[in-house]
């Protein structure tokens, strides 16, 4: 099988699984991969375009794991990387130690302001991950 025969969503799942395989949801024993799978499943059920589903699988990889936005861009292209970057919490909401500097309601208010002017794909992704 050559690379053109690979299903991009399956490849994104593998990438996300490998990135999150040793992490769990906060205060839980639930593997972290359940969250991006839930996001991607919801996006697929709502007929989201393939690149949005892939971004749904990868939306926390660059922010929470040891991968960069460049890694995502190299594997899945600019369209996915732009959506994943849009799902990141902005640096002004993150402490120097990587923790959240604002409360959950303050961070969600920022997200709502951001998506007011976002394109349809970003709105769909933001709605599903929020």
Coordinates of N, CA and C in Angstrom, one line a residue:
X1 N 0.9 -1.2 0.0 CA 0.0 0.0 0.0 C 0.9 1.2 0.0
X2 N 0.6 2.2 -0.9 CA 1.4 3.4 -0.9 C 0.6 4.5 -0.1
X3 N 1.3 5.6 0.1 CA 0.7 6.7 0.9 C -0.6 7.2 0.3
X4 N -0.8 7.2 -1.0 CA -2.0 7.7 -1.6 C -3.2 6.8 -1.3
X5 N -2.9 5.6 -0.9 CA -4.0 4.6 -0.6 C -4.5 4.8 0.9
X6 N -3.8 5.5 1.7 CA -4.1 5.6 3.1 C -5.3 6.6 3.3
X7 N -6.1 6.2 4.2 CA -7.3 7.1 4.6 C -6.8 8.2 5.5
X8 N -6.9 9.4 5.2 CA -6.4 10.5 6.0 C -7.0 10.6 7.4
X9 N -8.3 10.2 7.5 CA -8.9 10.2 8.9 C -8.3 9.1 9.7
X10 N -8.0 7.9 9.2 CA -7.4 6.9 9.9 C -5.9 7.3 10.3
X11 N -5.2 7.9 9.4 CA -3.9 8.4 9.7 C -3.9 9.5 10.8
X12 N -4.9 10.3 10.8 CA -5.0 11.4 11.8 C -5.4 10.7 13.2
X13 N -6.2 9.7 13.2 CA -6.5 8.9 14.4 C -5.2 8.3 15.0
X14 N -4.4 7.7 14.1 CA -3.2 7.1 14.6 C -2.3 8.1 15.2
X15 N -2.2 9.2 14.5 CA -1.3 10.3 15.0 C -1.8 10.8 16.4
X16 N -3.1 11.1 16.5 CA -3.7 11.5 17.7 C -3.5 10.5 18.8
X17 N -3.8 9.2 18.5 CA -3.7 8.1 19.5 C -2.2 8.1 20.0
X18 N -1.2 8.1 19.1 CA 0.1 8.1 19.5 C 0.5 9.3 20.4
X19 N 0.0 10.4 20.1 CA 0.3 11.6 20.8 C -0.4 11.6 22.2
X20 N -1.6 11.0 22.3 CA -2.3 11.0 23.6 C -2.2 9.7 24.4
X21 N -1.5 8.7 23.9 CA -1.6 7.4 24.4 C -1.3 7.2 25.9
X22 N -0.5 8.1 26.4 CA -0.1 8.0 27.8 C -0.8 9.1 28.7
X23 N -1.8 9.7 28.2 CA -2.5 10.7 29.0 C -4.0 10.4 29.2
X24 N -4.5 11.0 30.3 CA -5.9 10.8 30.7 C -6.6 12.1 30.9
X25 N -7.9 12.1 30.8 CA -8.7 13.3 31.1 C -8.4 13.8 32.5
X26 N -8.5 15.0 32.7 CA -8.2 15.6 34.1 C -9.1 14.9 35.1
X27 N -8.5 14.6 36.2 CA -9.3 13.9 37.3 C -10.1 12.7 36.9
X28 N -9.5 11.9 36.0 CA -10.2 10.7 35.5 C -9.2 9.6 35.1
X29 N -9.8 8.5 34.9 CA -9.0 7.3 34.4 C -9.3 7.1 32.9
X30 N -10.2 8.0 32.4 CA -10.6 7.9 31.0 C -9.4 8.3 30.1
X31 N -9.0 7.5 29.1 CA -7.9 7.8 28.2 C -8.3 9.1 27.5
X32 N -7.3 10.0 27.3 CA -7.5 11.3 26.7 C -8.1 11.1 25.2
X33 N -7.7 10.1 24.5 CA -8.1 9.9 23.1 C -9.6 9.9 23.0
X34 N -10.3 9.5 24.0 CA -11.8 9.5 24.0 C -12.3 10.8 23.6
X35 N -11.8 11.9 24.1 CA -12.3 13.3 23.7 C -12.1 13.6 22.3
X36 N -10.9 13.5 21.7 CA -10.9 13.8 20.2 C -11.7 12.8 19.4
X37 N -11.8 11.6 19.8 CA -12.7 10.7 19.1 C -14.1 11.1 19.1
X38 N -14.5 11.6 20.3 CA -15.9 12.1 20.4 C -16.1 13.3 19.5
X39 N -15.2 14.2 19.5 CA -15.3 15.4 18.6 C -15.4 15.0 17.2
X40 N -14.5 14.1 16.7 CA -14.5 13.6 15.3 C -15.7 12.9 15.0
X41 N -16.2 12.1 15.9 CA -17.5 11.4 15.6 C -18.6 12.3 15.4
X42 N -18.7 13.3 16.3 CA -19.8 14.3 16.2 C -19.7 15.1 14.9
X43 N -18.5 15.4 14.5 CA -18.3 16.2 13.2 C -18.7 15.3 12.0
X44 N -18.3 14.0 12.1 CA -18.7 13.1 11.0 C -20.2 12.9 10.9
X45 N -20.9 12.8 12.0 CA -22.3 12.6 12.1 C -23.0 13.9 11.5
X46 N -22.3 15.0 11.5 CA -22.9 16.2 11.0 C -22.3 16.6 9.6
X47 N -21.8 15.6 9.0 CA -21.3 15.8 7.6 C -20.2 16.8 7.4
X48 N -19.4 17.0 8.4 CA -18.3 18.0 8.3 C -17.3 17.5 7.2
X49 N -16.7 18.4 6.6 CA -15.6 18.1 5.6 C -14.5 17.3 6.3
X50 N -13.8 16.5 5.5 CA -12.8 15.6 6.0 C -11.7 16.4 6.7
X51 N -11.3 17.6 6.2 CA -10.2 18.3 6.9 C -10.7 18.8 8.3
X52 N -11.9 19.1 8.4 CA -12.5 19.5 9.7 C -12.5 18.3 10.7
X53 N -12.9 17.1 10.2 CA -12.8 15.9 11.1 C -11.4 15.7 11.5
X54 N -10.4 15.8 10.6 CA -9.0 15.6 11.0 C -8.6 16.6 12.0
X55 N -9.0 17.8 11.8 CA -8.6 18.8 12.8 C -9.3 18.5 14.2
X56 N -10.5 18.0 14.2 CA -11.1 17.6 15.4 C -10.3 16.5 16.1
X57 N -9.8 15.6 15.4 CA -8.9 14.5 16.0 C -7.6 15.1 16.6
X58 N -7.1 16.1 15.9 CA -5.8 16.7 16.3 C -5.8 17.9 17.1
X59 N -7.0 18.4 17.4 CA -7.1 19.8 18.0 C -6.3 20.0 19.3
X60 N -6.0 19.0 20.1 CA -5.3 19.1 21.3 C -3.8 18.6 21.2
X61 N -3.5 18.0 20.1 CA -2.1 17.4 20.0 C -1.0 18.5 20.1
X62 N -1.2 19.6 19.4 CA -0.1 20.6 19.4 C -0.1 21.5 20.6
X63 N -1.2 21.5 21.4 CA -1.3 22.3 22.6 C -0.9 21.5 23.8
X64 N -1.3 20.3 23.9 CA -1.2 19.5 25.1 C -0.1 18.4 25.1
X65 N 0.4 18.1 23.9 CA 1.4 17.0 23.8 C 2.7 17.5 23.2
X66 N 3.6 16.6 23.0 CA 5.0 17.0 22.5 C 5.1 17.0 21.0
X67 N 4.1 17.7 20.4 CA 4.1 17.9 18.9 C 3.8 19.3 18.7
X68 N 4.3 19.8 17.5 CA 4.2 21.2 17.2 C 3.1 21.4 16.0
X69 N 2.8 22.6 15.8 CA 1.9 22.9 14.7 C 2.6 22.5 13.4
X70 N 3.9 22.7 13.4 CA 4.6 22.3 12.2 C 4.6 20.8 11.9
X71 N 4.6 20.0 13.0 CA 4.4 18.5 12.8 C 3.1 18.2 12.2
X72 N 2.0 18.9 12.6 CA 0.7 18.7 12.1 C 0.6 19.2 10.6
X73 N 1.2 20.3 10.4 CA 1.2 20.9 9.0 C 1.9 19.9 8.0
X74 N 3.1 19.4 8.5 CA 3.9 18.5 7.7 C 3.1 17.2 7.3
X75 N 2.3 16.7 8.3 CA 1.6 15.4 8.1 C 0.2 15.6 7.4
X76 N -0.4 16.8 7.7 CA -1.8 16.9 7.2 C -2.1 18.1 6.4
X77 N -1.2 19.0 6.2 CA -1.4 20.2 5.4 C -1.8 21.4 6.1
X78 N -1.7 22.5 5.4 CA -2.0 23.9 5.9 C -3.5 24.0 6.4
X79 N -4.4 23.5 5.6 CA -5.8 23.6 5.9 C -6.1 23.1 7.3
X80 N -5.6 21.9 7.6 CA -5.8 21.3 9.0 C -5.0 22.1 10.0
X81 N -3.8 22.4 9.7 CA -3.0 23.1 10.7 C -3.6 24.5 11.1
X82 N -4.2 25.2 10.1 CA -4.9 26.5 10.4 C -6.0 26.2 11.4
X83 N -6.8 25.2 11.2 CA -7.9 24.9 12.1 C -7.4 24.5 13.5
X84 N -6.4 23.7 13.5 CA -5.9 23.2 14.8 C -5.3 24.4 15.5
X85 N -4.6 25.3 14.9 CA -4.1 26.5 15.5 C -5.2 27.4 16.0
X86 N -6.3 27.5 15.3 CA -7.4 28.3 15.7 C -8.1 27.7 17.0
X87 N -7.9 26.4 17.2 CA -8.5 25.8 18.4 C -7.6 26.0 19.6
X88 N -6.4 26.4 19.4 CA -5.5 26.6 20.6 C -6.0 27.8 21.4
X89 N -5.8 27.7 22.7 CA -6.0 28.8 23.6 C -4.9 29.8 23.4
X90 N -5.2 31.1 23.3 CA -4.2 32.1 23.0 C -3.2 32.1 24.2
X91 N -1.9 32.5 23.8 CA -0.9 32.6 24.8 C -1.2 33.5 26.0
X92 N -1.9 34.5 25.8 CA -2.2 35.4 26.9 C -3.1 34.8 27.9
X93 N -3.7 33.6 27.6 CA -4.6 32.9 28.6 C -3.8 31.8 29.3
X94 N -2.5 31.6 29.0 CA -1.7 30.5 29.5 C -0.6 31.1 30.4
X95 N -0.4 30.5 31.5 CA 0.7 30.9 32.4 C 2.1 30.5 31.8
X96 N 3.2 31.0 32.4 CA 4.5 30.6 31.9 C 4.7 29.1 32.2
X97 N 4.1 28.6 33.2 CA 4.3 27.1 33.5 C 3.4 26.2 32.7
X98 N 2.6 26.8 31.8 CA 1.7 26.0 30.9 C 0.3 25.9 31.5
X99 N 0.1 26.4 32.7 CA -1.3 26.3 33.3 C -2.2 27.4 32.7
X100 N -3.4 27.4 33.0 CA -4.4 28.4 32.6 C -4.3 29.6 33.5
X101 N -4.2 30.8 32.9 CA -4.1 32.0 33.7 C -5.5 32.6 33.9
X102 N -6.5 32.2 33.2 CA -7.8 32.7 33.3 C -8.8 31.6 33.7
X103 N -9.9 32.0 34.2 CA -10.9 31.0 34.6 C -11.6 30.4 33.4
X104 N -12.3 29.2 33.5 CA -12.9 28.6 32.4 C -13.9 29.6 31.8
X105 N -14.8 30.3 32.5 CA -15.7 31.2 31.8 C -15.0 32.3 31.1
X106 N -13.8 32.8 31.6 CA -13.1 33.8 30.8 C -12.5 33.3 29.5
X107 N -12.0 32.0 29.6 CA -11.5 31.4 28.4 C -12.6 31.1 27.4
X108 N -13.7 30.7 27.8 CA -14.8 30.4 26.9 C -15.4 31.7 26.3
X109 N -15.4 32.8 27.1 CA -15.8 34.1 26.5 C -14.9 34.5 25.4
X110 N -13.6 34.2 25.6 CA -12.6 34.5 24.5 C -12.9 33.7 23.2
X111 N -13.2 32.4 23.4 CA -13.5 31.6 22.3 C -14.8 32.1 21.6
X112 N -15.8 32.5 22.3 CA -17.0 33.0 21.7 C -16.7 34.2 20.9
X113 N -15.9 35.1 21.4 CA -15.5 36.3 20.7 C -14.8 36.0 19.4
X114 N -13.9 35.0 19.5 CA -13.0 34.6 18.4 C -13.9 34.0 17.3
X115 N -14.8 33.1 17.6 CA -15.6 32.4 16.5 C -16.7 33.3 15.9
X116 N -17.0 34.4 16.5 CA -17.9 35.4 15.8 C -17.4 35.7 14.4
X117 N -16.1 35.9 14.3 CA -15.6 36.3 13.0 C -14.9 35.2 12.2
X118 N -15.0 34.0 12.7 CA -14.3 32.8 12.1 C -15.1 32.3 10.9
X119 N -14.4 31.5 10.0 CA -15.1 30.9 8.9 C -15.9 29.7 9.4
X120 N -16.7 29.2 8.5 CA -17.6 28.1 8.8 C -16.9 26.9 9.4
X121 N -15.8 26.5 8.8 CA -15.1 25.3 9.3 C -14.6 25.5 10.7
X122 N -14.1 26.7 11.0 CA -13.6 27.0 12.4 C -14.8 27.1 13.4
X123 N -15.9 27.6 12.9 CA -17.1 27.6 13.8 C -17.5 26.2 14.1
X124 N -17.6 25.4 13.1 CA -18.0 24.0 13.3 C -17.1 23.3 14.3
X125 N -15.8 23.4 14.1 CA -14.8 22.8 14.9 C -14.9 23.3 16.4
X126 N -15.0 24.6 16.5 CA -15.0 25.2 17.8 C -16.3 24.8 18.6
X127 N -17.4 24.7 17.9 CA -18.6 24.3 18.5 C -18.5 22.9 19.1
X128 N -17.9 22.0 18.3 CA -17.8 20.6 18.7 C -16.8 20.4 19.8
X129 N -15.7 21.2 19.9 CA -14.8 20.9 20.9 C -15.1 21.7 22.2
X130 N -16.0 22.6 22.1 CA -16.3 23.4 23.3 C -17.3 22.7 24.1

